[in-house]
Amino acid sequence: MALLGEALYHDTLLSGDGTVSCATCHGLETGGVDRLPVSTGVKNQRGPINAPTVYNSAHNFVQFWDGRAATLEEQAAGPVENPLEMGDQWPEVVKKVAASESYRPQFDALFDGEVNTATITKAIAEFERTLVTPDSAFDKYLKGDKAALTEKEKRGALLFAESGCTSCHTGSYFGGESYQKLADSYFEARGGEMTEADNGRFNVTGEEADRHMFKVPMLRNIAVTPPYFHDGSAPDLETAVTIMAHHQLGLDLSKEDAAAIVAFLGSLTGEYKGVPLDKMASN
């Protein structure tokens, strides 16, 4: 099923004008993102928010920045009908997929010939569950390879914990387990008009307490997924670390300390199919 999902994931057939696939905004060779502040969809329209990485997304407790999808299947269904993303309608997509000679045998074998939104998204989600990235330098260090991390990376790991970063970036994926509020001071310092996307989870619940509340992103592979934050406003990791420390933790990091934390975060870059993501991203 994952092989079918992989084909669908890369197929522009799922978009209204045949130009956009899941991989357009979540390229596997570029860290599972598109490296744009906000994504570009059909008819070159700009979306409202930065594309999260697809790698390890199966281990998020919810999907999307605002948590509006509980599962990968629900997430996969959303972009197809978003007019700024894939700009199609599911009944039309189902017709196109069902008419494809290359897909018909696979749906026959896997779903008794049933081609519908549920079977298409189930296949895509099954593929996405394979997109895990083990064997980072940090993983190797934890398994006993004390030479896997540099002294700078080790110092960065200590600073990361001591500074309070782990209060939000929890668990083995360093995030993806909770919602946290982005400080009002962040938006004041950023400037510019507030957008609907800036509301975060408020857009889902309508609860004032959820305004500016976002799913905490995982930090595995963070070094290969610029730019950063929901609005893509931080062009590089040092900027992102410095901003987060200031607005979320009340800390003004020295350049040396910020650089050490960045070095540690770089040690969280894992491998996909035996290839380090930073090597994939550089090709």
mmCIF file of C-alpha atoms in Angstrom:
data_model
loop_
_atom_site.group_PDB
_atom_site.id
_atom_site.type_symbol
_atom_site.label_atom_id
_atom_site.label_comp_id
_atom_site.label_asym_id
_atom_site.label_seq_id
_atom_site.Cartn_x
_atom_site.Cartn_y
_atom_site.Cartn_z
ATOM 1 C CA MET A 1 0.000 0.000 0.000
ATOM 2 C CA ALA A 2 2.862 2.364 0.739
ATOM 3 C CA LEU A 3 4.061 2.010 -2.861
ATOM 4 C CA LEU A 4 0.657 3.125 -4.119
ATOM 5 C CA GLY A 5 0.709 5.980 -1.640
ATOM 6 C CA GLU A 6 4.148 7.030 -2.816
ATOM 7 C CA ALA A 7 2.939 7.220 -6.417
ATOM 8 C CA LEU A 8 -0.112 9.258 -5.408
ATOM 9 C CA TYR A 9 2.030 11.509 -3.207
ATOM 10 C CA HIS A 10 4.110 12.510 -6.229
ATOM 11 C CA ASP A 11 1.243 12.719 -8.728
ATOM 12 C CA THR A 12 0.076 16.140 -9.926
ATOM 13 C CA LEU A 13 -3.128 14.422 -11.058
ATOM 14 C CA LEU A 14 -4.505 15.253 -7.627
ATOM 15 C CA SER A 15 -4.513 18.996 -8.358
ATOM 16 C CA GLY A 16 -6.989 21.004 -10.369
ATOM 17 C CA ASP A 17 -4.565 22.234 -13.012
ATOM 18 C CA GLY A 18 -2.174 19.280 -12.942
ATOM 19 C CA THR A 19 0.773 21.264 -11.598
ATOM 20 C CA VAL A 20 0.855 20.498 -7.867
ATOM 21 C CA SER A 21 1.443 17.264 -5.951
ATOM 22 C CA CYS A 22 1.963 16.594 -2.256
ATOM 23 C CA ALA A 23 5.685 16.578 -3.016
ATOM 24 C CA THR A 24 5.534 20.105 -4.436
ATOM 25 C CA CYS A 25 5.308 21.539 -0.935
ATOM 26 C CA HIS A 26 6.825 18.565 0.906
ATOM 27 C CA GLY A 27 9.787 17.509 -1.211
ATOM 28 C CA LEU A 28 11.655 14.509 0.133
ATOM 29 C CA GLU A 29 14.963 15.827 -1.214
ATOM 30 C CA THR A 30 14.599 19.131 0.644
ATOM 31 C CA GLY A 31 13.859 18.006 4.169
ATOM 32 C CA GLY A 32 10.178 17.298 3.541
ATOM 33 C CA VAL A 33 9.406 20.980 2.908
ATOM 34 C CA ASP A 34 9.606 23.466 0.021
ATOM 35 C CA ARG A 35 11.961 25.949 1.718
ATOM 36 C CA LEU A 36 9.658 28.864 1.064
ATOM 37 C CA PRO A 37 8.215 31.209 3.702
ATOM 38 C CA VAL A 38 4.758 30.112 2.532
ATOM 39 C CA SER A 39 3.911 27.497 -0.072
ATOM 40 C CA THR A 40 2.945 28.101 -3.693
ATOM 41 C CA GLY A 41 -0.069 26.214 -5.002
ATOM 42 C CA VAL A 42 -2.102 26.048 -8.196
ATOM 43 C CA LYS A 43 -1.959 29.091 -10.486
ATOM 44 C CA ASN A 44 1.134 30.221 -8.551
ATOM 45 C CA GLN A 45 -1.007 31.315 -5.623
ATOM 46 C CA ARG A 46 0.752 31.870 -2.316
ATOM 47 C CA GLY A 47 -0.633 30.037 0.665
ATOM 48 C CA PRO A 48 -1.030 31.508 4.145
ATOM 49 C CA ILE A 49 1.490 29.456 6.127
ATOM 50 C CA ASN A 50 4.856 27.705 6.142
ATOM 51 C CA ALA A 51 4.776 24.046 5.082
ATOM 52 C CA PRO A 52 5.677 21.665 7.941
ATOM 53 C CA THR A 53 7.976 18.766 7.163
ATOM 54 C CA VAL A 54 6.402 15.462 6.176
ATOM 55 C CA TYR A 55 9.287 13.512 7.717
ATOM 56 C CA ASN A 56 8.303 11.883 11.020
ATOM 57 C CA SER A 57 4.849 13.484 10.727
ATOM 58 C CA ALA A 58 3.280 10.182 11.764
ATOM 59 C CA HIS A 59 4.621 10.910 15.245
ATOM 60 C CA ASN A 60 2.872 14.281 15.611
ATOM 61 C CA PHE A 61 -0.011 14.127 18.060
ATOM 62 C CA VAL A 62 -2.079 16.145 15.574
ATOM 63 C CA GLN A 63 -1.477 17.436 12.045
ATOM 64 C CA PHE A 64 -1.149 21.003 10.684
ATOM 65 C CA TRP A 65 0.124 23.943 12.713
ATOM 66 C CA ASP A 66 -3.350 24.462 14.180
ATOM 67 C CA GLY A 67 -4.079 20.781 14.816
ATOM 68 C CA ARG A 68 -7.211 20.696 12.693
ATOM 69 C CA ALA A 69 -6.510 17.134 11.516
ATOM 70 C CA ALA A 70 -6.217 14.290 14.006
ATOM 71 C CA THR A 71 -4.678 11.762 11.613
ATOM 72 C CA LEU A 72 -2.489 11.593 8.532
ATOM 73 C CA GLU A 73 -5.524 10.441 6.554
ATOM 74 C CA GLU A 74 -7.436 13.573 7.551
ATOM 75 C CA GLN A 75 -4.423 15.713 6.753
ATOM 76 C CA ALA A 76 -4.006 14.179 3.298
ATOM 77 C CA ALA A 77 -7.614 15.020 2.450
ATOM 78 C CA GLY A 78 -7.275 18.732 3.157
ATOM 79 C CA PRO A 79 -4.938 20.226 0.523
ATOM 80 C CA VAL A 80 -6.824 18.720 -2.441
ATOM 81 C CA GLU A 81 -9.828 20.992 -1.919
ATOM 82 C CA ASN A 82 -7.905 24.022 -0.666
ATOM 83 C CA PRO A 83 -8.182 26.604 -3.480
ATOM 84 C CA LEU A 84 -4.718 27.977 -2.689
ATOM 85 C CA GLU A 85 -3.032 24.572 -2.607
ATOM 86 C CA MET A 86 -4.208 21.849 -5.000
ATOM 87 C CA GLY A 87 -7.446 23.526 -6.020
ATOM 88 C CA ASP A 88 -9.522 20.488 -6.927
ATOM 89 C CA GLN A 89 -12.594 18.644 -5.617
ATOM 90 C CA TRP A 90 -12.497 15.110 -4.310
ATOM 91 C CA PRO A 91 -15.196 13.761 -6.666
ATOM 92 C CA GLU A 92 -13.094 14.957 -9.613
ATOM 93 C CA VAL A 93 -9.879 13.529 -8.177
ATOM 94 C CA VAL A 94 -11.559 10.173 -7.595
ATOM 95 C CA LYS A 95 -12.721 10.105 -11.220
ATOM 96 C CA LYS A 96 -9.212 10.871 -12.489
ATOM 97 C CA VAL A 97 -7.540 8.265 -10.304
ATOM 98 C CA ALA A 98 -10.177 5.634 -11.137
ATOM 99 C CA ALA A 99 -9.642 6.265 -14.847
ATOM 100 C CA SER A 100 -5.877 5.786 -14.586
ATOM 101 C CA GLU A 101 -4.732 2.473 -16.027
ATOM 102 C CA SER A 102 -1.601 2.553 -13.896
ATOM 103 C CA TYR A 103 -3.581 2.815 -10.654
ATOM 104 C CA ARG A 104 -6.445 0.438 -11.391
ATOM 105 C CA PRO A 105 -4.564 -2.846 -10.707
ATOM 106 C CA GLN A 106 -3.273 -1.526 -7.386
ATOM 107 C CA PHE A 107 -6.696 -0.444 -6.166
ATOM 108 C CA ASP A 108 -8.090 -3.786 -7.323
ATOM 109 C CA ALA A 109 -5.499 -5.647 -5.275
ATOM 110 C CA LEU A 110 -5.569 -3.473 -2.174
ATOM 111 C CA PHE A 111 -9.134 -2.195 -1.933
ATOM 112 C CA ASP A 112 -11.227 -4.576 -4.050
ATOM 113 C CA GLY A 113 -11.359 -1.910 -6.729
ATOM 114 C CA GLU A 114 -12.743 0.789 -4.428
ATOM 115 C CA VAL A 115 -11.388 4.180 -5.475
ATOM 116 C CA ASN A 116 -12.625 6.939 -3.205
ATOM 117 C CA THR A 117 -11.370 9.640 -0.888
ATOM 118 C CA ALA A 118 -10.855 7.168 1.951
ATOM 119 C CA THR A 119 -8.781 4.674 -0.046
ATOM 120 C CA ILE A 120 -6.675 7.377 -1.704
ATOM 121 C CA THR A 121 -5.874 9.133 1.570
ATOM 122 C CA LYS A 122 -5.287 5.806 3.324
ATOM 123 C CA ALA A 123 -2.625 4.915 0.759
ATOM 124 C CA ILE A 124 -0.956 8.328 0.993
ATOM 125 C CA ALA A 125 -0.962 8.175 4.790
ATOM 126 C CA GLU A 126 0.541 4.691 4.724
ATOM 127 C CA PHE A 127 3.410 6.008 2.617
ATOM 128 C CA GLU A 128 3.887 8.966 4.943
ATOM 129 C CA ARG A 129 4.216 6.564 7.878
ATOM 130 C CA THR A 130 7.353 5.200 6.230
ATOM 131 C CA LEU A 131 8.990 8.638 6.222
ATOM 132 C CA VAL A 132 10.920 8.263 9.455
ATOM 133 C CA THR A 133 14.496 9.433 9.877
ATOM 134 C CA PRO A 134 16.596 7.468 12.377
ATOM 135 C CA ASP A 135 20.358 7.367 12.901
ATOM 136 C CA SER A 136 21.125 11.017 13.497
ATOM 137 C CA ALA A 137 24.447 11.857 15.122
ATOM 138 C CA PHE A 138 22.544 12.450 18.355
ATOM 139 C CA ASP A 139 20.953 8.990 18.124
ATOM 140 C CA LYS A 140 24.353 7.426 17.606
ATOM 141 C CA TYR A 141 25.694 9.299 20.620
ATOM 142 C CA LEU A 142 22.842 8.011 22.781
ATOM 143 C CA LYS A 143 23.604 4.483 21.614
ATOM 144 C CA GLY A 144 27.141 4.755 22.925
ATOM 145 C CA ASP A 145 29.172 6.361 20.144
ATOM 146 C CA LYS A 146 30.714 9.153 22.188
ATOM 147 C CA ALA A 147 32.575 10.444 19.139
ATOM 148 C CA ALA A 148 29.311 11.064 17.263
ATOM 149 C CA LEU A 149 28.957 14.573 18.701
ATOM 150 C CA THR A 150 31.471 17.391 18.701
ATOM 151 C CA GLU A 151 32.234 19.298 21.879
ATOM 152 C CA LYS A 152 30.256 22.232 20.489
ATOM 153 C CA GLU A 153 27.231 20.001 19.851
ATOM 154 C CA LYS A 154 27.469 18.551 23.362
ATOM 155 C CA ARG A 155 27.608 22.047 24.833
ATOM 156 C CA GLY A 156 24.633 23.017 22.696
ATOM 157 C CA ALA A 157 22.641 20.051 23.979
ATOM 158 C CA LEU A 158 23.345 21.119 27.546
ATOM 159 C CA LEU A 159 22.354 24.720 26.811
ATOM 160 C CA PHE A 160 19.215 23.536 25.020
ATOM 161 C CA ALA A 161 18.096 21.728 28.166
ATOM 162 C CA GLU A 162 19.278 24.299 30.712
ATOM 163 C CA SER A 163 17.683 27.199 28.827
ATOM 164 C CA GLY A 164 14.256 25.601 29.024
ATOM 165 C CA CYS A 165 13.811 24.616 25.376
ATOM 166 C CA THR A 166 12.816 21.117 26.469
ATOM 167 C CA SER A 167 9.776 22.450 28.313
ATOM 168 C CA CYS A 168 8.045 22.659 24.910
ATOM 169 C CA HIS A 169 10.234 20.558 22.625
ATOM 170 C CA THR A 170 9.603 17.309 24.447
ATOM 171 C CA GLY A 171 10.023 13.628 23.714
ATOM 172 C CA SER A 172 12.291 11.724 21.369
ATOM 173 C CA TYR A 173 11.255 13.903 18.423
ATOM 174 C CA PHE A 174 11.798 17.148 20.361
ATOM 175 C CA GLY A 175 8.263 18.384 19.753
ATOM 176 C CA GLY A 176 5.032 17.409 18.085
ATOM 177 C CA GLU A 177 3.423 16.515 21.420
ATOM 178 C CA SER A 178 1.635 19.691 22.529
ATOM 179 C CA TYR A 179 0.319 23.151 21.707
ATOM 180 C CA GLN A 180 2.063 26.265 22.973
ATOM 181 C CA LYS A 181 1.239 29.943 22.686
ATOM 182 C CA LEU A 182 3.514 32.188 20.661
ATOM 183 C CA ALA A 183 4.185 35.278 22.762
ATOM 184 C CA ASP A 184 2.474 38.552 21.876
ATOM 185 C CA SER A 185 5.910 40.170 21.917
ATOM 186 C CA TYR A 186 6.907 37.972 18.970
ATOM 187 C CA PHE A 187 4.225 39.503 16.775
ATOM 188 C CA GLU A 188 5.023 43.011 18.012
ATOM 189 C CA ALA A 189 8.695 42.574 17.120
ATOM 190 C CA ARG A 190 7.916 40.965 13.777
ATOM 191 C CA GLY A 191 5.677 43.817 12.716
ATOM 192 C CA GLY A 192 3.376 43.804 9.736
ATOM 193 C CA GLU A 193 -0.323 43.087 9.685
ATOM 194 C CA MET A 194 -1.712 40.162 11.613
ATOM 195 C CA THR A 195 -2.957 37.379 9.352
ATOM 196 C CA GLU A 196 -5.597 34.720 9.814
ATOM 197 C CA ALA A 197 -2.805 32.151 10.043
ATOM 198 C CA ASP A 198 -1.349 34.081 12.996
ATOM 199 C CA ASN A 199 -4.450 33.138 14.989
ATOM 200 C CA GLY A 200 -3.248 29.542 15.163
ATOM 201 C CA ARG A 201 -5.548 27.096 16.901
ATOM 202 C CA PHE A 202 -8.130 29.837 17.483
ATOM 203 C CA ASN A 203 -9.183 29.292 13.864
ATOM 204 C CA VAL A 204 -10.224 25.752 14.800
ATOM 205 C CA THR A 205 -11.806 26.196 18.222
ATOM 206 C CA GLY A 206 -12.947 29.824 18.306
ATOM 207 C CA GLU A 207 -11.685 29.945 21.887
ATOM 208 C CA GLU A 208 -9.849 33.150 22.756
ATOM 209 C CA ALA A 209 -7.409 31.149 24.886
ATOM 210 C CA ASP A 210 -6.263 29.415 21.698
ATOM 211 C CA ARG A 211 -5.321 32.591 19.839
ATOM 212 C CA HIS A 212 -1.649 32.393 18.754
ATOM 213 C CA MET A 213 -1.545 28.773 19.926
ATOM 214 C CA PHE A 214 0.365 26.413 17.637
ATOM 215 C CA LYS A 215 1.468 22.809 17.609
ATOM 216 C CA VAL A 216 5.075 22.699 18.770
ATOM 217 C CA PRO A 217 7.112 21.584 15.744
ATOM 218 C CA MET A 218 9.468 18.642 15.951
ATOM 219 C CA LEU A 219 13.126 19.612 15.835
ATOM 220 C CA ARG A 220 14.476 16.494 14.184
ATOM 221 C CA ASN A 221 15.891 17.521 10.788
ATOM 222 C CA ILE A 222 15.237 21.167 11.634
ATOM 223 C CA ALA A 223 18.605 22.180 10.167
ATOM 224 C CA VAL A 224 17.453 21.257 6.644
ATOM 225 C CA THR A 225 13.993 22.867 6.730
ATOM 226 C CA PRO A 226 14.410 26.655 6.560
ATOM 227 C CA PRO A 227 12.797 29.133 6.824
ATOM 228 C CA TYR A 228 11.277 28.842 10.275
ATOM 229 C CA PHE A 229 8.080 29.475 12.264
ATOM 230 C CA HIS A 230 4.509 29.273 11.021
ATOM 231 C CA ASP A 231 5.039 32.459 9.022
ATOM 232 C CA GLY A 232 8.457 31.519 7.650
ATOM 233 C CA SER A 233 9.845 34.776 9.016
ATOM 234 C CA ALA A 234 13.154 33.425 10.371
ATOM 235 C CA PRO A 235 15.527 32.796 7.455
ATOM 236 C CA ASP A 236 18.044 30.690 9.354
ATOM 237 C CA LEU A 237 18.325 28.574 12.461
ATOM 238 C CA GLU A 238 20.457 31.001 14.470
ATOM 239 C CA THR A 239 17.826 33.693 13.981
ATOM 240 C CA ALA A 240 15.063 31.279 14.979
ATOM 241 C CA VAL A 241 16.884 30.134 18.118
ATOM 242 C CA THR A 242 17.635 33.707 19.178
ATOM 243 C CA ILE A 243 14.039 34.834 18.627
ATOM 244 C CA MET A 244 12.538 31.886 20.482
ATOM 245 C CA ALA A 245 14.888 32.300 23.428
ATOM 246 C CA HIS A 246 14.022 35.986 23.718
ATOM 247 C CA HIS A 247 10.249 35.869 23.295
ATOM 248 C CA GLN A 248 9.389 32.454 24.736
ATOM 249 C CA LEU A 249 12.010 32.058 27.450
ATOM 250 C CA GLY A 250 13.007 35.636 28.266
ATOM 251 C CA LEU A 251 16.656 34.912 27.464
ATOM 252 C CA ASP A 252 19.036 36.950 25.354
ATOM 253 C CA LEU A 253 21.539 34.389 24.140
ATOM 254 C CA SER A 254 25.085 35.310 23.245
ATOM 255 C CA LYS A 255 26.076 34.570 19.665
ATOM 256 C CA GLU A 256 28.346 31.836 21.000
ATOM 257 C CA ASP A 257 25.544 30.150 22.935
ATOM 258 C CA ALA A 258 23.104 30.448 20.040
ATOM 259 C CA ALA A 259 25.690 28.922 17.703
ATOM 260 C CA ALA A 260 26.205 26.007 20.088
ATOM 261 C CA ILE A 261 22.464 25.297 20.223
ATOM 262 C CA VAL A 262 22.320 25.488 16.432
ATOM 263 C CA ALA A 263 25.172 22.979 16.267
ATOM 264 C CA PHE A 264 23.253 20.626 18.557
ATOM 265 C CA LEU A 265 20.115 20.968 16.446
ATOM 266 C CA GLY A 266 22.194 20.028 13.421
ATOM 267 C CA SER A 267 23.035 16.754 15.153
ATOM 268 C CA LEU A 268 19.323 15.843 15.005
ATOM 269 C CA THR A 269 19.399 15.424 11.218
ATOM 270 C CA GLY A 270 18.600 11.795 10.472
ATOM 271 C CA GLU A 271 18.627 9.472 7.487
ATOM 272 C CA TYR A 272 16.016 8.330 5.000
ATOM 273 C CA LYS A 273 16.723 5.056 3.237
ATOM 274 C CA GLY A 274 20.260 5.208 4.583
ATOM 275 C CA VAL A 275 21.017 8.675 3.192
ATOM 276 C CA PRO A 276 21.469 11.616 5.594
ATOM 277 C CA LEU A 277 18.866 14.266 4.861
ATOM 278 C CA ASP A 278 21.472 16.997 4.641
ATOM 279 C CA LYS A 279 23.167 15.060 1.851
ATOM 280 C CA MET A 280 19.850 14.601 0.041
ATOM 281 C CA ALA A 281 19.114 18.281 0.442
ATOM 282 C CA SER A 282 22.462 19.337 -1.000
ATOM 283 C CA ASN A 283 22.114 17.303 -4.187
#
